[in-house]
CSV table of C-alpha atoms and ligand atoms in Angstrom, one decimal:
chain,number,residue,atom,x,y,z
C,154,MET,CA,-90.3,-35.8,76.2
C,155,LYS,CA,-91.3,-37.0,79.7
C,156,PRO,CA,-94.6,-35.9,81.3
C,157,ASN,CA,-94.6,-33.0,83.8
C,158,PHE,CA,-96.8,-34.7,86.4
C,159,PRO,CA,-98.9,-32.4,88.7
C,160,ASP,CA,-99.2,-33.1,92.5
C,161,ARG,CA,-101.0,-36.2,93.7
C,162,TYR,CA,-102.8,-36.7,97.0
C,163,SER,CA,-101.7,-40.1,98.2
C,164,LEU,CA,-104.6,-42.6,98.4
C,165,ALA,CA,-103.5,-45.8,96.6
C,166,HIS,CA,-101.3,-48.7,97.6
C,167,LEU,CA,-98.8,-48.7,94.7
C,168,PRO,CA,-97.4,-50.4,92.7
C,169,THR,CA,-100.3,-52.9,92.3
C,170,PRO,CA,-99.0,-56.4,91.6
C,171,ILE,CA,-98.7,-58.1,88.2
C,172,GLU,CA,-99.4,-61.8,88.5
C,173,PRO,CA,-99.7,-64.8,86.2
C,174,LEU,CA,-103.1,-66.4,85.6
C,175,ALA,CA,-101.7,-69.9,85.3
C,176,ARG,CA,-104.8,-72.0,85.8
C,177,LEU,CA,-107.0,-69.8,83.7
C,178,THR,CA,-104.4,-69.8,80.9
C,179,ARG,CA,-104.3,-73.7,81.0
C,180,HIS,CA,-108.0,-74.0,81.1
C,181,LEU,CA,-108.5,-71.8,78.1
C,182,GLY,CA,-105.6,-73.3,76.1
C,183,GLY,CA,-104.8,-70.0,74.4
C,184,PRO,CA,-102.4,-67.2,75.0
C,185,GLU,CA,-100.5,-66.7,78.3
C,186,LEU,CA,-102.7,-64.5,80.6
C,187,TRP,CA,-101.4,-62.2,83.3
C,188,ILE,CA,-103.3,-59.7,85.5
C,189,LYS,CA,-102.5,-56.2,86.8
C,190,ARG,CA,-104.3,-55.9,90.2
C,191,ASP,CA,-105.8,-52.4,90.2
C,192,ASP,CA,-108.6,-54.1,92.3
C,193,LEU,CA,-106.0,-53.9,95.0
C,194,THR,CA,-105.4,-50.1,95.1
C,195,GLY,CA,-106.5,-50.3,98.7
C,196,LEU,CA,-109.0,-47.5,99.2
C,197,ALA,CA,-112.3,-48.9,100.5
C,198,GLY,CA,-112.6,-51.7,98.0
C,199,GLY,CA,-110.2,-50.3,95.5
C,200,GLY,CA,-110.3,-50.0,91.7
C,201,ASN,CA,-109.1,-47.7,88.9
C,202,LYS,CA,-110.9,-44.6,90.4
C,203,THR,CA,-108.5,-44.6,93.3
C,204,ARG,CA,-105.7,-43.6,90.9
C,205,LYS,CA,-107.7,-41.0,89.2
C,206,LEU,CA,-108.8,-39.5,92.5
C,207,GLU,CA,-105.2,-39.0,93.6
C,208,PHE,CA,-104.8,-36.4,91.0
C,209,LEU,CA,-108.5,-35.1,91.1
C,210,VAL,CA,-108.3,-34.5,94.9
C,211,ALA,CA,-105.0,-32.8,94.7
C,212,ALA,CA,-106.3,-30.5,91.9
C,213,ALA,CA,-109.5,-29.7,93.9
C,214,GLN,CA,-107.5,-28.9,97.0
C,215,ALA,CA,-105.1,-26.7,95.1
C,216,GLN,CA,-108.2,-24.6,94.1
C,217,GLY,CA,-109.3,-24.4,97.7
C,218,CYS,CA,-112.2,-26.8,97.3
C,219,ASP,CA,-113.6,-28.6,100.4
C,220,HIS,CA,-116.4,-30.6,98.9
C,221,LEU,CA,-116.5,-33.2,96.1
C,222,ILE,CA,-119.6,-33.7,94.0
C,223,THR,CA,-119.9,-36.4,91.3
C,224,MET,CA,-122.4,-38.4,89.4
C,225,GLY,CA,-123.0,-42.1,88.5
C,226,ALA,CA,-125.1,-45.1,88.3
C,227,VAL,CA,-126.7,-46.7,91.5
C,228,GLN,CA,-123.8,-49.2,91.7
C,229,SER,CA,-121.1,-46.7,90.6
C,230,ASN,CA,-117.6,-47.7,91.8
C,231,HIS,CA,-116.5,-44.1,90.9
C,232,CYS,CA,-119.0,-42.7,93.4
C,233,ARG,CA,-118.0,-45.1,96.1
C,234,GLN,CA,-114.3,-44.3,95.6
C,235,THR,CA,-115.0,-40.5,95.5
C,236,ALA,CA,-116.8,-40.8,98.9
C,237,ALA,CA,-113.8,-42.7,100.4
C,238,ALA,CA,-111.3,-40.2,98.9
C,239,ALA,CA,-113.3,-37.3,100.3
C,240,ALA,CA,-113.5,-38.9,103.7
C,241,LYS,CA,-109.7,-39.5,103.8
C,242,ALA,CA,-109.0,-36.0,102.6
C,243,GLY,CA,-111.4,-34.5,105.2
C,244,MET,CA,-113.7,-33.1,102.5
C,245,GLY,CA,-117.5,-33.3,102.2
C,246,CYS,CA,-119.0,-35.4,99.4
C,247,SER,CA,-122.3,-35.3,97.5
C,248,LEU,CA,-123.2,-38.1,95.0
C,249,VAL,CA,-125.9,-37.7,92.4
C,250,LEU,CA,-127.1,-41.2,91.5
C,251,ARG,CA,-129.1,-41.8,88.3
C,252,GLY,CA,-132.8,-42.6,88.6
C,253,GLU,CA,-134.8,-43.4,91.7
C,254,LYS,CA,-133.8,-45.0,95.0
C,255,PRO,CA,-134.0,-48.7,94.4
C,256,VAL,CA,-136.7,-50.6,96.2
C,257,GLN,CA,-135.1,-54.1,96.1
C,258,ASP,CA,-133.0,-54.9,99.2
C,259,SER,CA,-130.1,-56.3,97.2
C,260,ARG,CA,-129.9,-53.2,95.0
C,261,ARG,CA,-129.3,-51.1,98.1
C,262,ASN,CA,-126.4,-53.3,99.0
C,263,GLY,CA,-122.9,-53.2,97.4
C,264,ASN,CA,-121.6,-49.8,96.4
C,265,LEU,CA,-124.7,-47.9,97.6
C,266,LEU,CA,-124.3,-49.3,101.1
C,267,LEU,CA,-120.7,-48.3,101.1
C,268,ASP,CA,-121.5,-44.8,99.8
C,269,GLN,CA,-123.6,-44.3,102.9
C,270,LEU,CA,-121.1,-45.8,105.3
C,271,LEU,CA,-118.5,-43.5,103.9
C,272,GLY,CA,-120.6,-40.5,104.8
C,273,ALA,CA,-121.7,-39.2,101.4
C,274,HIS,CA,-124.9,-37.2,100.9
C,275,ILE,CA,-126.9,-39.0,98.3
C,276,TYR,CA,-129.2,-37.3,95.8
C,277,TRP,CA,-131.4,-39.2,93.3
C,278,SER,CA,-131.7,-37.6,89.9
C,279,GLY,CA,-135.1,-39.0,89.1
C,280,GLU,CA,-136.2,-37.7,85.7
C,281,LYS,CA,-133.7,-34.9,85.7
C,282,LYS,CA,-130.2,-34.9,84.1
C,283,PRO,CA,-127.7,-35.9,86.8
C,284,THR,CA,-125.3,-33.1,85.7
C,285,ALA,CA,-128.1,-30.5,86.2
C,286,VAL,CA,-128.8,-31.9,89.7
C,287,ALA,CA,-125.0,-31.7,90.5
C,288,GLU,CA,-125.0,-28.0,89.5
C,289,ALA,CA,-127.9,-27.4,91.8
C,290,VAL,CA,-126.1,-29.2,94.6
C,291,ALA,CA,-123.0,-27.2,94.0
C,292,ALA,CA,-125.0,-23.9,94.1
C,293,ASN,CA,-126.5,-25.0,97.4
C,294,GLN,CA,-123.1,-25.9,98.9
C,295,LYS,CA,-121.8,-22.4,97.9
C,296,LYS,CA,-124.7,-20.8,99.8
C,297,LEU,CA,-123.6,-22.8,102.8
C,298,GLY,CA,-120.2,-21.2,102.5
C,299,ARG,CA,-118.5,-24.3,101.0
C,300,THR,CA,-116.3,-24.5,97.9
C,301,PRO,CA,-117.4,-27.5,95.9
C,302,ALA,CA,-115.7,-29.2,92.9
C,303,ILE,CA,-117.7,-31.1,90.4
C,304,ILE,CA,-115.9,-34.2,89.2
C,305,PRO,CA,-117.2,-35.5,85.8
C,306,TYR,CA,-118.5,-39.1,85.2
C,307,GLY,CA,-115.9,-41.7,85.9
C,308,GLY,CA,-113.4,-39.0,86.8
C,309,SER,CA,-112.6,-38.9,83.1
C,310,ASN,CA,-111.1,-35.5,82.4
C,311,VAL,CA,-107.4,-34.7,81.7
C,312,VAL,CA,-106.7,-34.7,85.5
C,313,GLY,CA,-108.1,-38.2,86.0
C,314,ALA,CA,-106.6,-39.6,82.8
C,315,THR,CA,-103.2,-38.4,84.0
C,316,SER,CA,-103.3,-41.1,86.6
C,317,TYR,CA,-103.2,-43.9,83.9
C,318,VAL,CA,-100.1,-42.3,82.3
C,319,TRP,CA,-98.6,-42.5,85.7
C,320,ALA,CA,-99.8,-46.1,86.0
C,321,MET,CA,-98.2,-47.0,82.6
C,322,GLN,CA,-94.9,-45.7,83.9
C,323,GLU,CA,-95.4,-48.0,87.0
C,324,ALA,CA,-96.3,-51.0,84.7
C,325,MET,CA,-93.4,-50.5,82.4
C,326,THR,CA,-91.0,-50.4,85.4
C,327,GLN,CA,-92.5,-53.7,86.6
C,328,LEU,CA,-92.2,-55.3,83.2
C,329,GLU,CA,-88.5,-54.3,83.0
C,330,GLN,CA,-87.9,-55.8,86.5
C,331,MET,CA,-89.8,-59.0,85.7
C,332,ARG,CA,-88.2,-59.3,82.3
C,333,LEU,CA,-91.7,-59.5,80.8
C,334,ASN,CA,-93.3,-58.2,77.6
C,335,PHE,CA,-96.9,-58.2,76.5
C,336,ASP,CA,-98.5,-58.4,73.1
C,337,PHE,CA,-101.7,-56.9,74.4
C,338,ILE,CA,-103.1,-55.0,77.4
C,339,VAL,CA,-106.8,-55.6,77.7
C,340,PHE,CA,-109.3,-53.9,80.1
C,341,ALA,CA,-112.8,-52.6,80.5
C,342,SER,CA,-113.4,-49.2,78.9
C,343,SER,CA,-116.4,-46.9,79.6
C,344,SER,CA,-115.9,-43.2,80.2
C,345,GLY,CA,-112.5,-43.5,78.5
C,346,GLY,CA,-110.2,-41.9,81.1
C,347,THR,CA,-108.4,-45.2,81.8
C,348,GLN,CA,-107.9,-46.0,78.2
C,349,SER,CA,-106.7,-42.5,77.3
C,350,GLY,CA,-104.1,-42.6,80.0
C,351,ILE,CA,-102.9,-46.1,79.1
C,352,VAL,CA,-102.7,-45.2,75.4
C,353,LEU,CA,-100.8,-42.0,76.1
C,354,GLY,CA,-98.5,-43.8,78.6
C,355,ALA,CA,-97.9,-46.6,76.1
C,356,HIS,CA,-96.7,-43.9,73.7
C,357,VAL,CA,-94.6,-42.0,76.2
C,358,TYR,CA,-92.9,-45.1,77.8
C,359,GLY,CA,-92.5,-47.1,74.6
C,360,PHE,CA,-94.8,-50.0,75.2
C,361,ARG,CA,-94.6,-52.1,72.0
C,362,GLY,CA,-97.8,-54.2,72.3
C,363,ARG,CA,-101.4,-53.2,71.5
C,364,VAL,CA,-103.8,-51.6,73.9
C,365,LEU,CA,-107.4,-53.0,73.6
C,366,GLY,CA,-110.3,-51.5,75.4
C,367,ILE,CA,-113.4,-53.7,75.7
C,368,SER,CA,-116.3,-51.3,75.6
C,369,VAL,CA,-118.8,-51.8,78.4
C,370,ASP,CA,-121.5,-49.5,77.0
C,371,SER,CA,-120.5,-47.2,74.0
C,372,ALA,CA,-120.4,-48.0,70.3
C,373,ALA,CA,-116.8,-48.5,69.1
C,374,GLU,CA,-116.5,-45.3,67.0
C,375,SER,CA,-117.9,-43.0,69.6
C,376,LEU,CA,-115.6,-44.4,72.4
C,377,LYS,CA,-112.6,-44.3,70.0
C,378,THR,CA,-113.2,-40.7,69.2
C,379,LYS,CA,-113.6,-39.8,72.9
C,380,VAL,CA,-110.5,-41.7,74.0
C,381,ALA,CA,-108.3,-40.2,71.2
C,382,SER,CA,-109.4,-36.6,72.0
C,383,LEU,CA,-109.0,-37.1,75.8
C,384,ALA,CA,-105.5,-38.6,75.2
C,385,THR,CA,-104.5,-35.6,73.1
C,386,ALA,CA,-105.8,-33.2,75.7
C,387,THR,CA,-104.1,-35.1,78.4
C,388,ALA,CA,-100.8,-34.9,76.5
C,389,ALA,CA,-101.2,-31.1,76.4
C,390,HIS,CA,-102.0,-31.0,80.1
C,391,LEU,CA,-98.7,-32.8,80.8
C,392,SER,CA,-96.7,-30.5,78.6
C,393,LEU,CA,-96.0,-33.2,76.0
C,394,GLY,CA,-97.0,-31.0,73.1
C,395,THR,CA,-99.3,-32.1,70.3
C,396,VAL,CA,-99.6,-35.9,70.0
C,397,SER,CA,-102.0,-37.7,67.8
C,398,LEU,CA,-102.8,-41.2,69.2
C,399,ALA,CA,-105.9,-42.1,67.1
C,400,ASP,CA,-104.0,-45.0,65.5
C,401,ARG,CA,-103.3,-46.6,68.9
C,402,VAL,CA,-106.8,-46.5,70.1
C,403,GLU,CA,-108.4,-49.9,69.7
C,404,VAL,CA,-111.9,-50.6,70.9
C,405,ASN,CA,-113.9,-53.8,70.8
C,406,ALA,CA,-117.7,-53.1,71.3
C,407,ASP,CA,-119.0,-56.6,70.6
C,408,TYR,CA,-120.3,-57.2,74.1
C,409,ILE,CA,-122.4,-54.0,74.7
C,410,GLU,CA,-125.6,-55.4,73.2
C,411,PRO,CA,-127.4,-56.4,76.4
C,412,GLY,CA,-127.0,-52.9,77.8
C,413,TYR,CA,-125.1,-51.2,80.6
C,414,ALA,CA,-125.0,-53.2,83.9
C,415,VAL,CA,-127.0,-56.1,82.5
C,416,LEU,CA,-125.5,-59.4,83.5
C,417,THR,CA,-125.6,-62.1,80.9
C,418,GLU,CA,-124.0,-65.6,80.6
C,419,THR,CA,-120.9,-63.9,79.3
C,420,GLU,CA,-120.2,-62.0,82.5
C,421,ARG,CA,-121.5,-64.8,84.8
C,422,GLU,CA,-119.1,-67.3,83.2
C,423,ALA,CA,-116.1,-64.9,83.3
C,424,ILE,CA,-116.8,-64.0,87.0
C,425,GLN,CA,-117.2,-67.7,88.0
C,426,LEU,CA,-114.2,-68.9,86.1
C,427,THR,CA,-111.8,-66.2,87.4
C,428,ALA,CA,-113.1,-66.8,90.9
C,429,GLN,CA,-112.8,-70.5,90.8
C,430,MET,CA,-109.5,-70.8,88.8
C,431,GLU,CA,-107.6,-67.9,90.4
C,432,GLY,CA,-109.4,-66.8,93.6
C,433,ILE,CA,-109.8,-63.3,92.0
C,434,LEU,CA,-113.1,-61.4,92.1
C,435,LEU,CA,-114.3,-59.5,89.0
C,436,ASP,CA,-117.3,-57.2,89.0
C,437,PRO,CA,-120.7,-57.7,87.2
C,438,VAL,CA,-120.6,-54.5,85.1
C,439,TYR,CA,-117.1,-53.8,83.9
C,440,THR,CA,-114.4,-56.4,84.5
C,441,GLY,CA,-116.9,-59.3,84.1
C,442,ARG,CA,-117.8,-58.0,80.7
C,443,ALA,CA,-114.2,-57.3,79.7
C,444,MET,CA,-113.0,-60.7,80.8
C,445,GLY,CA,-116.0,-62.4,79.2
C,446,GLY,CA,-115.1,-60.6,76.0
C,447,LEU,CA,-111.5,-61.7,76.3
C,448,ILE,CA,-112.4,-65.3,76.9
C,449,ASP,CA,-114.7,-65.2,73.9
C,450,LEU,CA,-112.0,-63.7,71.7
C,451,ILE,CA,-109.6,-66.4,72.9
C,452,ARG,CA,-112.1,-69.1,72.0
C,453,TRP,CA,-112.6,-67.6,68.5
C,454,GLY,CA,-108.8,-67.8,68.0
C,455,ALA,CA,-108.1,-64.1,68.0
C,456,PHE,CA,-104.8,-64.7,69.7
C,457,THR,CA,-102.0,-67.3,69.3
C,458,ARG,CA,-100.7,-69.6,72.0
C,459,GLY,CA,-97.3,-67.9,72.1
C,460,GLN,CA,-98.8,-64.5,72.8
C,461,LYS,CA,-98.9,-62.8,76.2
C,462,ILE,CA,-101.8,-60.8,77.4
C,463,LEU,CA,-102.0,-58.5,80.4
C,464,PHE,CA,-105.6,-58.1,81.7
C,465,TRP,CA,-105.7,-54.9,83.7
C,466,HIS,CA,-108.2,-55.5,86.5
C,467,THR,CA,-110.0,-52.1,87.2
C,468,GLY,CA,-111.8,-53.2,90.4
C,469,GLY,CA,-115.5,-53.1,91.2
C,470,PHE,CA,-116.1,-56.3,93.3
C,471,PRO,CA,-118.5,-54.5,95.8
C,472,ALA,CA,-121.1,-54.4,93.1
C,473,LEU,CA,-121.3,-58.3,93.2
C,474,PHE,CA,-123.4,-58.0,96.3
C,475,ALA,CA,-126.1,-56.2,94.4
C,476,TYR,CA,-126.2,-59.0,91.8
C,477,ASP,CA,-126.8,-61.9,94.1
C,478,ALA,CA,-129.9,-63.1,92.2
C,479,PRO,CA,-128.6,-63.1,88.6
C,480,LEU,CA,-125.2,-64.4,89.8
C,481,THR,CA,-126.6,-67.5,91.5
C,482,ALA,CA,-129.4,-68.2,88.9
C,483,ALA,CA,-128.8,-71.7,87.4
M,165,LIG,C1,-115.1,-46.9,86.0
M,165,LIG,C2,-114.7,-48.3,85.8
M,165,LIG,C3,-114.1,-48.8,84.6
M,165,LIG,C4,-114.0,-47.9,83.3
M,165,LIG,O1,-113.0,-46.9,83.4
M,165,LIG,P1,-113.2,-45.6,82.5
M,165,LIG,O2,-112.0,-44.9,82.8
M,165,LIG,O3,-114.5,-45.0,82.9
M,165,LIG,O4,-113.2,-46.1,81.1
M,165,LIG,C5,-113.7,-50.1,84.5
M,165,LIG,N1,-113.9,-50.9,85.5
M,165,LIG,C6,-114.4,-50.5,86.7
M,165,LIG,C7,-114.5,-51.6,87.8
M,165,LIG,C8,-114.8,-49.2,86.9
M,165,LIG,O5,-115.4,-48.9,88.0
């Protein structure tokens, strides 16, 4: 059965390219590395949230909504992309960012600067739960005669995850045209929407390799459970019936120890190597950790030389500007 895709609001430049990482492959002396450039989705700095927002904005508009509310960390790429999507769609946008407004200049840079340029109203959750603050903002918007939609963390519900089923259809078409096949697709996984969509898309479009999410912040079992249940719910949303994908959900959580958004030597080395070998910018929180993990696994001999790996770049480079000190520390 093929998915019954709902409407999209066009925001992304698609298809994103698939390119070889020839110099990085040679440097590491392991499997053949390729990259899918979802950092180039084109909307105000790009990233995986552009794809999710195509479906999320269409769904919100279909319900008559004129204001988007979402939550995230100070340097959330999802919040920056939501602000840009709202601007393009002519909707209002409120962002609830976790904690207090940062005092350090560099921490106000990066995504937070862009949120402001994109015209979002910013609320700081302080001690409160960001979801509770978002509810209060929504109630307030209603009083003002607006019709708000609350988008969950990372845009990871069935509507958002649908975009990565769509993305797998795109990738499988590219692989066919390029006469390429991969043993693994590897990427950063956090709120699980991307992985749920890729896993479901792999099933629907017959991808034969393995799909490995490198966890950025959650323990392996909890992320696996979340991804499997979101993938099943997304299948139902797309009229694919009941599918169980628990067996196809693979998570490596070996790199979460330092904590969310904490830059260590693993991320720093991955960011510098990818920049200096390929001219490609990773981000400090997600893709830096995922590529750092992949490099570590290659060095441990987790893959053979003959294997081919597709690293799916999920974006996030604007956050680099909020990490100038740790990135340039010797
Ligand atoms: C949000 C994000 C991810 C994680 O995607 P999920 O769907 O939340 O798992 C990975 N990389 C970047 C750059 C992101 O902004």
